Short mmCIF file of C-alpha atoms in Angstrom, two decimals:
data_model
loop_
_atom_site.label_atom_id
_atom_site.label_comp_id
_atom_site.label_asym_id
_atom_site.label_seq_id
_atom_site.Cartn_x
_atom_site.Cartn_y
_atom_site.Cartn_z
CA UNK A 1 -22.56 10.12 17.52
CA UNK A 2 -19.64 8.98 15.35
CA UNK A 3 -17.17 9.41 18.22
CA UNK A 4 -19.40 7.31 20.48
CA UNK A 5 -19.66 4.57 17.87
CA UNK A 6 -15.87 4.48 17.55
CA UNK A 7 -15.41 3.52 21.21
CA UNK A 8 -17.20 0.22 20.62
CA UNK A 9 -14.29 -1.25 18.68
CA UNK A 10 -11.91 -3.79 20.25
CA UNK A 11 -8.20 -4.25 19.55
CA UNK A 12 -7.75 -7.44 17.53
CA UNK A 13 -4.84 -9.80 18.04
CA UNK A 14 -3.74 -13.21 16.88
CA UNK A 15 -2.63 -14.41 13.44
CA UNK A 16 -3.95 -13.15 10.13
CA UNK A 17 -6.52 -15.02 8.05
CA UNK A 18 -4.73 -17.59 5.84
CA UNK A 19 -4.64 -17.20 2.07
CA UNK A 20 -6.69 -19.34 -0.29
CA UNK A 21 -6.21 -19.61 -4.06
CA UNK A 22 -8.03 -16.81 -5.89
CA UNK A 23 -11.54 -17.47 -7.13
CA UNK A 24 -12.48 -16.79 -10.76
CA UNK A 25 -13.48 -13.22 -11.51
CA UNK A 26 -17.23 -12.86 -11.56
CA UNK A 27 -17.11 -9.78 -13.76
CA UNK A 28 -15.38 -8.20 -16.73
CA UNK A 29 -12.82 -5.67 -15.56
CA UNK A 30 -13.06 -2.12 -16.90
CA UNK A 31 -10.10 -0.73 -18.86
CA UNK A 32 -7.14 0.73 -17.02
CA UNK A 33 -7.43 4.53 -17.00
CA UNK A 34 -5.54 6.13 -19.87
CA UNK A 35 -2.50 8.23 -19.04
CA UNK A 36 -2.04 11.77 -20.36
CA UNK A 37 0.08 11.75 -23.52
CA UNK A 38 2.83 13.80 -21.92
CA UNK A 39 3.21 11.44 -18.92
CA UNK A 40 6.67 9.92 -19.00
CA UNK A 41 7.10 6.16 -19.24
CA UNK A 42 10.74 6.00 -18.15
CA UNK A 43 11.74 6.72 -14.56
CA UNK A 44 15.47 6.20 -15.23
CA UNK A 45 17.57 5.78 -18.38
CA UNK A 46 17.52 2.16 -19.47
CA UNK A 47 14.52 1.23 -17.33
CA UNK A 48 10.93 0.64 -18.41
CA UNK A 49 7.55 0.30 -16.74
CA UNK A 50 4.96 -2.46 -17.17
CA UNK A 51 1.52 -2.38 -15.58
CA UNK A 52 -0.06 -5.63 -14.43
CA UNK A 53 -3.39 -6.58 -12.90
CA UNK A 54 -3.02 -9.27 -10.22
CA UNK A 55 -5.44 -11.17 -7.97
CA UNK A 56 -5.73 -9.64 -4.50
CA UNK A 57 -5.58 -11.77 -1.36
CA UNK A 58 -8.58 -14.08 -1.00
CA UNK A 59 -10.62 -14.22 1.10
CA UNK A 60 -10.99 -10.83 2.78
CA UNK A 61 -10.82 -10.94 6.56
CA UNK A 62 -14.00 -9.08 7.47
CA UNK A 63 -17.65 -9.17 6.40
CA UNK A 64 -18.87 -6.63 3.83
CA UNK A 65 -15.37 -6.11 2.42
CA UNK A 66 -16.91 -6.74 -1.00
CA UNK A 67 -20.39 -6.45 -2.46
CA UNK A 68 -22.07 -8.40 -5.22
CA UNK A 69 -21.32 -7.19 -8.72
CA UNK A 70 -24.23 -5.00 -9.78
CA UNK A 71 -25.34 -4.26 -6.22
CA UNK A 72 -25.86 -0.54 -5.56
CA UNK A 73 -22.91 1.38 -4.15
CA UNK A 74 -23.16 2.46 -0.53
CA UNK A 75 -21.03 5.57 -1.08
CA UNK A 76 -22.48 8.05 1.45
CA UNK A 77 -21.05 11.04 -0.42
CA UNK A 78 -23.56 10.53 -3.25
CA UNK A 79 -26.63 12.78 -2.71
CA UNK A 80 -29.86 10.83 -2.32
CA UNK A 81 -33.58 11.56 -2.19
CA UNK A 82 -33.29 14.78 -4.15
CA UNK A 83 -30.54 16.27 -1.96
CA UNK A 84 -28.23 18.84 -3.53
CA UNK A 85 -25.33 17.38 -1.55
CA UNK A 86 -24.84 14.58 0.94
CA UNK A 87 -25.03 15.20 4.69
CA UNK A 88 -21.38 14.93 5.81
CA UNK A 89 -22.28 14.15 9.42
CA UNK A 90 -24.51 11.26 8.37
CA UNK A 91 -21.86 10.10 5.91
CA UNK A 92 -19.25 10.04 8.68
CA UNK A 93 -21.57 8.08 10.96
CA UNK A 94 -22.20 5.56 8.17
CA UNK A 95 -18.47 5.00 7.62
CA UNK A 96 -17.73 4.66 11.35
CA UNK A 97 -20.66 2.30 11.94
CA UNK A 98 -19.72 0.12 8.96
CA UNK A 99 -16.13 -0.22 10.12
CA UNK A 100 -16.94 -0.85 13.78
CA UNK A 101 -19.51 -3.53 12.93
CA UNK A 102 -17.20 -5.15 10.39
CA UNK A 103 -14.17 -5.21 12.69
CA UNK A 104 -16.28 -6.82 15.43
CA UNK A 105 -16.70 -9.99 13.38
CA UNK A 106 -13.42 -11.22 11.85
CA UNK A 107 -14.03 -14.16 9.54
CA UNK A 108 -12.80 -17.73 9.95
CA UNK A 109 -12.23 -20.07 7.01
CA UNK A 110 -14.42 -22.90 8.31
CA UNK A 111 -16.99 -21.14 10.46
CA UNK A 112 -17.72 -18.51 7.81
CA UNK A 113 -17.24 -20.63 4.68
CA UNK A 114 -20.59 -19.67 3.15
CA UNK A 115 -20.00 -15.96 3.65
CA UNK A 116 -16.48 -16.24 2.24
CA UNK A 117 -17.80 -18.10 -0.80
CA UNK A 118 -20.01 -15.09 -1.52
CA UNK A 119 -17.10 -12.64 -1.61
CA UNK A 120 -15.97 -11.15 -4.91
CA UNK A 121 -12.40 -11.57 -6.10
CA UNK A 122 -10.61 -8.20 -5.95
CA UNK A 123 -7.55 -7.16 -7.94
CA UNK A 124 -4.33 -5.26 -7.28
CA UNK A 125 -2.82 -3.09 -10.01
CA UNK A 126 0.96 -2.87 -9.89
CA UNK A 127 3.76 -1.22 -11.83
CA UNK A 128 6.86 -3.29 -12.45
CA UNK A 129 10.06 -1.39 -13.24
CA UNK A 130 13.14 -3.18 -14.55
CA UNK A 131 16.12 -2.66 -16.84
CA UNK A 132 15.46 -3.00 -20.56
CA UNK A 133 18.71 -4.94 -20.86
CA UNK A 134 18.72 -8.17 -18.81
CA UNK A 135 21.45 -8.43 -16.21
CA UNK A 136 24.30 -10.90 -16.58
CA UNK A 137 23.06 -14.33 -15.51
CA UNK A 138 26.25 -14.80 -13.50
CA UNK A 139 25.80 -11.56 -11.58
CA UNK A 140 24.88 -11.82 -7.90
CA UNK A 141 21.21 -11.59 -7.00
CA UNK A 142 20.12 -7.98 -6.76
CA UNK A 143 17.32 -6.35 -4.81
CA UNK A 144 13.59 -6.38 -5.51
CA UNK A 145 11.88 -3.34 -4.00
CA UNK A 146 8.16 -3.66 -3.17
CA UNK A 147 6.52 -0.33 -2.38
CA UNK A 148 3.21 0.54 -0.76
CA UNK A 149 1.92 4.13 -0.83
CA UNK A 150 0.15 6.40 1.67
CA UNK A 151 -3.64 6.77 1.96
CA UNK A 152 -5.28 8.66 -0.89
CA UNK A 153 -2.48 8.14 -3.39
CA UNK A 154 -1.28 5.74 -6.07
CA UNK A 155 1.67 3.62 -7.13
CA UNK A 156 3.26 6.25 -9.42
CA UNK A 157 3.75 8.62 -6.48
CA UNK A 158 7.05 6.79 -5.91
CA UNK A 159 8.52 7.61 -9.32
CA UNK A 160 10.33 10.90 -8.48
CA UNK A 161 11.93 9.18 -5.49
CA UNK A 162 12.77 6.03 -7.44
CA UNK A 163 14.57 7.96 -10.16
CA UNK A 164 16.94 9.28 -7.48
CA UNK A 165 17.36 5.88 -5.83
CA UNK A 166 18.30 4.22 -9.13
CA UNK A 167 20.72 6.98 -10.09
CA UNK A 168 22.50 6.91 -6.73
CA UNK A 169 22.71 3.11 -6.56
CA UNK A 170 24.37 3.11 -10.00
CA UNK A 171 26.67 6.05 -9.31
CA UNK A 172 27.85 5.00 -5.86
CA UNK A 173 28.06 1.26 -6.44
CA UNK A 174 28.04 0.49 -2.71
CA UNK A 175 24.74 -1.41 -2.52
CA UNK A 176 23.62 -4.51 -4.31
CA UNK A 177 22.09 -3.48 -7.63
CA UNK A 178 18.33 -3.28 -7.98
CA UNK A 179 16.98 -6.02 -10.23
CA UNK A 180 13.32 -5.06 -10.14
CA UNK A 181 10.87 -2.67 -8.49
CA UNK A 182 7.18 -3.21 -7.81
CA UNK A 183 4.88 -0.35 -6.78
CA UNK A 184 1.39 -1.52 -5.85
CA UNK A 185 -1.92 0.28 -5.61
CA UNK A 186 -3.94 -0.51 -2.50
CA UNK A 187 -7.14 -2.35 -3.55
CA UNK A 188 -9.25 0.67 -2.62
CA UNK A 189 -7.01 3.35 -4.16
CA UNK A 190 -5.48 4.40 -7.48
CA UNK A 191 -6.06 2.18 -10.50
CA UNK A 192 -7.03 -0.69 -8.20
CA UNK A 193 -9.96 1.36 -6.92
CA UNK A 194 -11.12 2.06 -10.49
CA UNK A 195 -11.05 -1.64 -11.40
CA UNK A 196 -12.61 -2.80 -8.11
CA UNK A 197 -15.17 -0.01 -7.86
CA UNK A 198 -18.19 -2.12 -8.76
CA UNK A 199 -17.57 -4.70 -6.03
CA UNK A 200 -15.92 -2.84 -3.13
CA UNK A 201 -17.87 -3.11 0.10
CA UNK A 202 -18.25 -0.89 3.14
CA UNK A 203 -15.41 -2.37 5.25
CA UNK A 204 -11.64 -2.02 4.80
CA UNK A 205 -9.00 -3.19 7.27
CA UNK A 206 -5.27 -2.51 7.03
CA UNK A 207 -4.48 -6.15 7.86
CA UNK A 208 -5.92 -7.18 4.50
CA UNK A 209 -3.64 -4.63 2.83
CA UNK A 210 -0.71 -6.48 4.39
CA UNK A 211 -2.13 -9.80 3.20
CA UNK A 212 -2.27 -8.34 -0.32
CA UNK A 213 1.46 -7.59 -0.12
CA UNK A 214 2.27 -11.14 1.00
CA UNK A 215 0.02 -12.59 -1.69
CA UNK A 216 1.71 -10.54 -4.42
CA UNK A 217 5.28 -11.26 -3.30
CA UNK A 218 4.78 -14.96 -2.63
CA UNK A 219 2.62 -15.90 -5.59
CA UNK A 220 2.84 -13.36 -8.41
CA UNK A 221 6.29 -11.77 -8.72
CA UNK A 222 7.39 -15.04 -10.31
CA UNK A 223 4.15 -16.10 -11.96
CA UNK A 224 4.92 -18.32 -14.98
CA UNK A 225 2.63 -16.31 -17.29
CA UNK A 226 3.37 -12.84 -15.96
CA UNK A 227 4.81 -11.69 -19.28
CA UNK A 228 1.46 -12.36 -20.96
CA UNK A 229 -0.40 -10.35 -18.32
CA UNK A 230 0.95 -6.86 -19.05
CA UNK A 231 -1.92 -4.41 -19.59
CA UNK A 232 -1.62 -1.15 -21.49
CA UNK A 233 -3.34 2.03 -20.23
CA UNK A 234 -6.77 2.31 -21.81
CA UNK A 235 -7.04 -1.46 -22.22
CA UNK A 236 -8.73 -4.09 -20.06
CA UNK A 237 -7.04 -7.15 -18.61
CA UNK A 238 -8.28 -10.22 -20.46
CA UNK A 239 -6.99 -12.67 -17.85
CA UNK A 240 -5.20 -12.62 -14.52
CA UNK A 241 -1.83 -14.35 -14.06
CA UNK A 242 -1.66 -17.73 -12.39
CA UNK A 243 0.08 -18.38 -9.10
CA UNK A 244 3.78 -19.16 -8.95
CA UNK A 245 4.61 -22.67 -7.81
CA UNK A 246 7.89 -21.54 -6.23
CA UNK A 247 6.35 -20.43 -2.93
CA UNK A 248 6.57 -22.81 0.01
CA UNK A 249 3.11 -24.31 0.73
CA UNK A 250 3.16 -23.18 4.36
CA UNK A 251 3.32 -19.52 3.32
CA UNK A 252 -0.42 -19.52 2.69
CA UNK A 253 -1.00 -20.03 6.40
CA UNK A 254 0.85 -16.79 7.15
CA UNK A 255 1.58 -16.63 10.89
CA UNK A 256 -1.00 -19.23 11.96
CA UNK A 257 1.78 -21.71 12.78
CA UNK A 258 3.91 -19.14 14.57
CA UNK A 259 6.38 -16.69 13.02
CA UNK A 260 8.74 -18.05 10.38
CA UNK A 261 12.37 -17.08 10.75
CA UNK A 262 13.82 -14.74 8.17
CA UNK A 263 16.72 -17.13 7.58
CA UNK A 264 14.25 -19.48 5.86
CA UNK A 265 14.32 -17.55 2.63
CA UNK A 266 10.95 -18.15 0.97
CA UNK A 267 11.18 -15.84 -2.03
CA UNK A 268 13.69 -17.90 -3.97
CA UNK A 269 16.09 -15.99 -6.22
CA UNK A 270 14.95 -12.69 -4.73
CA UNK A 271 16.08 -10.32 -2.01
CA UNK A 272 12.86 -8.43 -1.31
CA UNK A 273 12.99 -5.04 0.39
CA UNK A 274 9.57 -3.98 1.65
CA UNK A 275 9.08 -0.20 1.69
CA UNK A 276 5.89 1.37 2.98
CA UNK A 277 4.85 4.98 3.61
CA UNK A 278 2.15 5.94 6.13
CA UNK A 279 -0.72 3.48 5.48
CA UNK A 280 1.75 1.46 3.41
CA UNK A 281 4.06 1.32 6.42
CA UNK A 282 1.30 -0.32 8.44
CA UNK A 283 0.64 -2.77 5.60
CA UNK A 284 4.36 -3.58 5.37
CA UNK A 285 4.41 -4.24 9.12
CA UNK A 286 1.56 -6.74 8.74
CA UNK A 287 3.25 -8.43 5.78
CA UNK A 288 6.69 -8.66 7.38
CA UNK A 289 5.32 -10.08 10.64
CA UNK A 290 3.07 -12.56 8.82
CA UNK A 291 5.90 -13.88 6.60
CA UNK A 292 9.30 -12.46 7.57
CA UNK A 293 10.92 -15.13 5.40
CA UNK A 294 9.74 -13.23 2.31
CA UNK A 295 11.89 -10.19 3.10
CA UNK A 296 15.59 -9.38 3.19
CA UNK A 297 14.89 -6.02 4.90
CA UNK A 298 12.04 -3.58 5.55
CA UNK A 299 11.86 0.22 5.50
CA UNK A 300 9.05 2.15 7.17
CA UNK A 301 8.54 5.74 6.00
CA UNK A 302 6.74 7.74 8.71
CA UNK A 303 4.44 4.75 9.20
CA UNK A 304 1.04 4.94 10.88
CA UNK A 305 1.75 2.36 13.57
CA UNK A 306 0.57 3.44 16.99
CA UNK A 307 1.64 1.84 20.30
CA UNK A 308 -1.17 -0.04 22.04
CA UNK A 309 -1.37 2.40 24.94
CA UNK A 310 -4.49 2.92 27.07
CA UNK A 311 -5.18 6.28 25.42
CA UNK A 312 -5.52 5.57 21.68
CA UNK A 313 -5.71 8.50 19.26
CA UNK A 314 -9.15 9.97 18.59
CA UNK A 315 -8.27 11.74 15.34
CA UNK A 316 -9.60 9.12 12.93
CA UNK A 317 -13.14 10.54 12.88
CA UNK A 318 -11.80 14.03 12.13
CA UNK A 319 -9.70 12.77 9.21
CA UNK A 320 -12.60 10.66 7.95
CA UNK A 321 -14.89 13.69 7.87
CA UNK A 322 -12.23 15.80 6.14
CA UNK A 323 -11.81 13.14 3.44
CA UNK A 324 -15.57 12.96 2.86
CA UNK A 325 -15.60 16.73 2.25
CA UNK A 326 -12.82 16.54 -0.33
CA UNK A 327 -13.51 17.87 -3.80
CA UNK A 328 -13.20 15.05 -6.31
CA UNK A 329 -14.03 16.40 -9.79
CA UNK A 330 -12.78 19.22 -12.04
CA UNK A 331 -13.46 20.23 -15.63
CA UNK A 332 -9.84 19.72 -16.70
CA UNK A 333 -6.52 18.58 -15.28
CA UNK A 334 -5.28 22.16 -15.51
CA UNK A 335 -8.20 23.37 -13.41
CA UNK A 336 -7.45 20.64 -10.88
CA UNK A 337 -3.80 21.66 -10.70
CA UNK A 338 -4.65 25.33 -10.20
CA UNK A 339 -7.24 24.49 -7.55
CA UNK A 340 -5.05 22.09 -5.60
CA UNK A 341 -2.02 24.35 -5.91
CA UNK A 342 -3.77 26.90 -3.71
CA UNK A 343 -3.85 24.49 -0.76
CA UNK A 344 -1.02 24.43 1.77
CA UNK A 345 -0.62 20.64 1.68
CA UNK A 346 -0.04 20.58 -2.08
CA UNK A 347 2.18 23.68 -2.07
CA UNK A 348 4.57 21.80 0.22
CA UNK A 349 5.10 19.07 -2.37
CA UNK A 350 7.96 18.88 -4.83
CA UNK A 351 6.70 20.18 -8.21
CA UNK A 352 7.26 16.85 -9.95
CA UNK A 353 5.12 15.07 -7.34
CA UNK A 354 2.23 17.49 -7.83
CA UNK A 355 2.53 17.01 -11.59
CA UNK A 356 2.38 13.26 -11.01
CA UNK A 357 -0.74 13.64 -8.88
CA UNK A 358 -2.48 15.42 -11.75
CA UNK A 359 -1.28 12.81 -14.28
CA UNK A 360 -1.78 9.63 -12.25
CA UNK A 361 -4.11 10.47 -9.37
CA UNK A 362 -6.94 11.56 -11.67
CA UNK A 363 -8.77 9.90 -14.54
CA UNK A 364 -11.23 11.07 -17.14
CA UNK A 365 -14.97 10.57 -16.69
CA UNK A 366 -17.49 9.70 -19.38
CA UNK A 367 -18.58 13.35 -19.60
CA UNK A 368 -15.03 14.58 -20.25
CA UNK A 369 -14.19 15.86 -16.79
CA UNK A 370 -11.47 14.49 -14.49
CA UNK A 371 -12.00 12.93 -11.09
CA UNK A 372 -9.90 11.37 -8.34
CA UNK A 373 -9.12 7.69 -8.82
CA UNK A 374 -9.36 7.32 -5.05
CA UNK A 375 -12.87 8.48 -4.28
CA UNK A 376 -13.30 10.55 -1.10
CA UNK A 377 -15.39 7.67 0.29
CA UNK A 378 -12.54 5.20 -0.19
CA UNK A 379 -10.01 7.56 1.37
CA UNK A 380 -12.39 8.09 4.31
CA UNK A 381 -12.96 4.35 4.69
CA UNK A 382 -9.19 3.86 4.88
CA UNK A 383 -8.77 6.63 7.45
CA UNK A 384 -11.59 5.22 9.56
CA UNK A 385 -9.50 2.80 11.57
CA UNK A 386 -11.59 3.06 14.77
CA UNK A 387 -9.41 4.09 17.72
CA UNK A 388 -6.44 3.18 15.48
CA UNK A 389 -7.23 -0.49 16.17
CA UNK A 390 -5.57 -1.88 13.02
CA UNK A 391 -2.66 0.54 13.41
CA UNK A 392 -2.11 -0.50 17.04
CA UNK A 393 -2.34 -4.17 16.08
CA UNK A 394 0.40 -3.61 13.49
CA UNK A 395 2.64 -2.02 16.12
CA UNK A 396 2.13 -4.88 18.58
CA UNK A 397 2.97 -7.37 15.85
CA UNK A 398 6.30 -5.64 15.19
CA UNK A 399 7.50 -6.99 18.53
CA UNK A 400 7.61 -10.44 16.87
CA UNK A 401 9.77 -9.36 13.93
CA UNK A 402 12.96 -11.48 13.95
CA UNK A 403 16.00 -9.53 15.12
CA UNK A 404 17.89 -10.97 12.15
CA UNK A 405 15.65 -9.05 9.71
CA UNK A 406 17.07 -5.52 9.17
CA UNK A 407 14.41 -2.89 9.84
CA UNK A 408 14.76 0.85 9.30
CA UNK A 409 12.49 3.82 10.01
CA UNK A 410 12.62 7.13 8.18
CA UNK A 411 10.57 9.70 10.06
CA UNK A 412 9.50 13.24 9.30
CA UNK A 413 11.41 16.03 11.03
CA UNK A 414 11.18 16.19 14.80
CA UNK A 415 7.73 17.28 15.91
CA UNK A 416 6.26 16.91 12.41
CA UNK A 417 5.68 13.16 12.16
CA UNK A 418 2.22 11.62 12.12
CA UNK A 419 3.41 9.97 15.34
CA UNK A 420 4.12 11.86 18.54
CA UNK A 421 7.73 11.92 19.72
CA UNK A 422 6.61 9.79 22.68
CA UNK A 423 5.24 7.13 20.35
CA UNK A 424 8.39 7.18 18.21
CA UNK A 425 10.48 6.69 21.33
CA UNK A 426 8.26 3.76 22.35
CA UNK A 427 8.62 2.10 18.94
CA UNK A 428 12.40 2.49 18.76
CA UNK A 429 13.19 1.58 22.35
CA UNK A 430 10.50 -0.92 23.32
CA UNK A 431 8.66 -2.29 20.29
CA UNK A 432 11.57 -2.95 17.93
CA UNK A 433 14.81 -1.80 19.60
CA UNK A 434 17.00 -3.49 16.97
CA UNK A 435 15.73 -1.11 14.28
CA UNK A 436 17.70 1.86 12.98
CA UNK A 437 16.19 5.21 12.08
CA UNK A 438 16.76 8.52 10.32
CA UNK A 439 14.80 11.74 9.82
CA UNK A 440 14.04 13.90 6.80
CA UNK A 441 14.89 17.45 7.77
CA UNK A 442 12.19 20.10 7.21
CA UNK A 443 9.64 17.50 6.10
CA UNK A 444 6.19 16.71 7.42
CA UNK A 445 4.41 13.37 7.33
CA UNK A 446 4.28 13.21 3.50
CA UNK A 447 8.04 12.85 3.15
CA UNK A 448 7.76 11.03 -0.20
CA UNK A 449 5.85 13.99 -1.62
CA UNK A 450 7.65 16.90 0.03
CA UNK A 451 11.25 15.68 -0.05
CA UNK A 452 11.61 12.86 -2.59
CA UNK A 453 15.33 13.50 -3.13
CA UNK A 454 16.25 13.60 0.55
CA UNK A 455 14.07 10.58 1.34
CA UNK A 456 15.66 8.66 -1.54
CA UNK A 457 19.14 9.45 -0.21
CA UNK A 458 18.23 8.01 3.19
CA UNK A 459 16.81 4.88 1.58
CA UNK A 460 20.03 4.40 -0.41
CA UNK A 461 22.14 4.90 2.73
CA UNK A 462 20.24 2.11 4.47
CA UNK A 463 20.44 -0.24 1.47
CA UNK A 464 24.20 0.24 1.35
CA UNK A 465 24.48 -0.89 4.97
CA UNK A 466 21.92 -3.70 4.86
CA UNK A 467 22.85 -5.02 1.40
CA UNK A 468 26.45 -4.00 0.65
CA UNK A 469 27.85 -4.91 -2.75
CA UNK A 470 31.14 -5.86 -1.10
CA UNK A 471 29.42 -8.76 0.68
CA UNK A 472 28.22 -10.14 -2.65
CA UNK A 473 31.74 -9.88 -4.10
CA UNK A 474 33.19 -11.69 -1.06
CA UNK A 475 30.59 -14.44 -1.29
CA UNK A 476 31.36 -14.94 -4.99
CA UNK A 477 35.08 -15.19 -4.27
#
């Protein structure tokens, strides 16, 4: 039944829904989940982490992306009518049906104004990393990295990799320095999912994830009251930051007026490097093609972007069902670590990444247990991209990426990527032939988790070529 429903979806095309100013929050946000006491706050000597709660892109592009505050959750994994456990087959069918019906009716600002007005304002939780000591004001502009994680994870998953990137950039001195790093939780995952839980709907599309990236980069990295918007773990955000006035007005229209050239630098005073893994790679593709002028370069880490061939993948239902079956709650973090450590996927991870999953991927419940921040339902909803329609749309859009914008792919080892070798060949030779690529030896799709050091080294190698420090010195002279 679910597989039959999936075939009813159509591949969307055309520009993304423009951005409007955020609407006032119609609810009090819950506190950010507390971190375990032993969780480290410093990813590199001399650097510190701030956590901020930002408005997500408004409006959302599809109906039922949000629900009214106080309206009952539609989570199909919750047992109902006296059941001991939910029926996984029925849960899968619910997720597929919701997505297919939602994707069939993309919203328009004018035609669907009343429906848009009824949407709730969502939030994005981000970590900002920067040096404790401000850089010399006369120093050349450095890089701002903006990172988007894979499905089912969280912004802190990048920290083991980032510690290596920062160390190598400093030691080698061949790339422009890094001024600032932003790691963002998808609105339906990590801390964002915890804060949005009461208003998330039954539809999620990867294009909106890309719009969230554009919205954050264009309007909130340089918000005038950002410093007053830092939120401590265990505390609730009292107010959201206001929009920056530095962004060009036309950015809000995204690609509705045609692609903007990357030479028209829109993120003033910043050289933004977009980095996305898996789901985050698809989101970065949407963001970079909607507003290439925001970026100085983009890096795709084993991204889920599928060529628009006549035989789309049919694995989304299988992954959706697997996510719905996932265990979500344990008595303690130690029990969770022991349980997860028995599974092949988690055994393949670097130890520090698994430790981070226990520290940052879980939060405490009211009854003293620990549960996943990204509920199985939300992970399943993200996987359920019917016939990879949003993924294929992202790939088609990459054909419009300006050749002047450096783009780099870092894939898993040969034969182990989420993409077939045929699809990789299509992307590199037909979709975006100007892009460069590398591979992480002996790594599967979760390269950030399995090989954070090796993946970091490949990121640094690209940054040294795309943003050499020698060019900055020459320009200054």
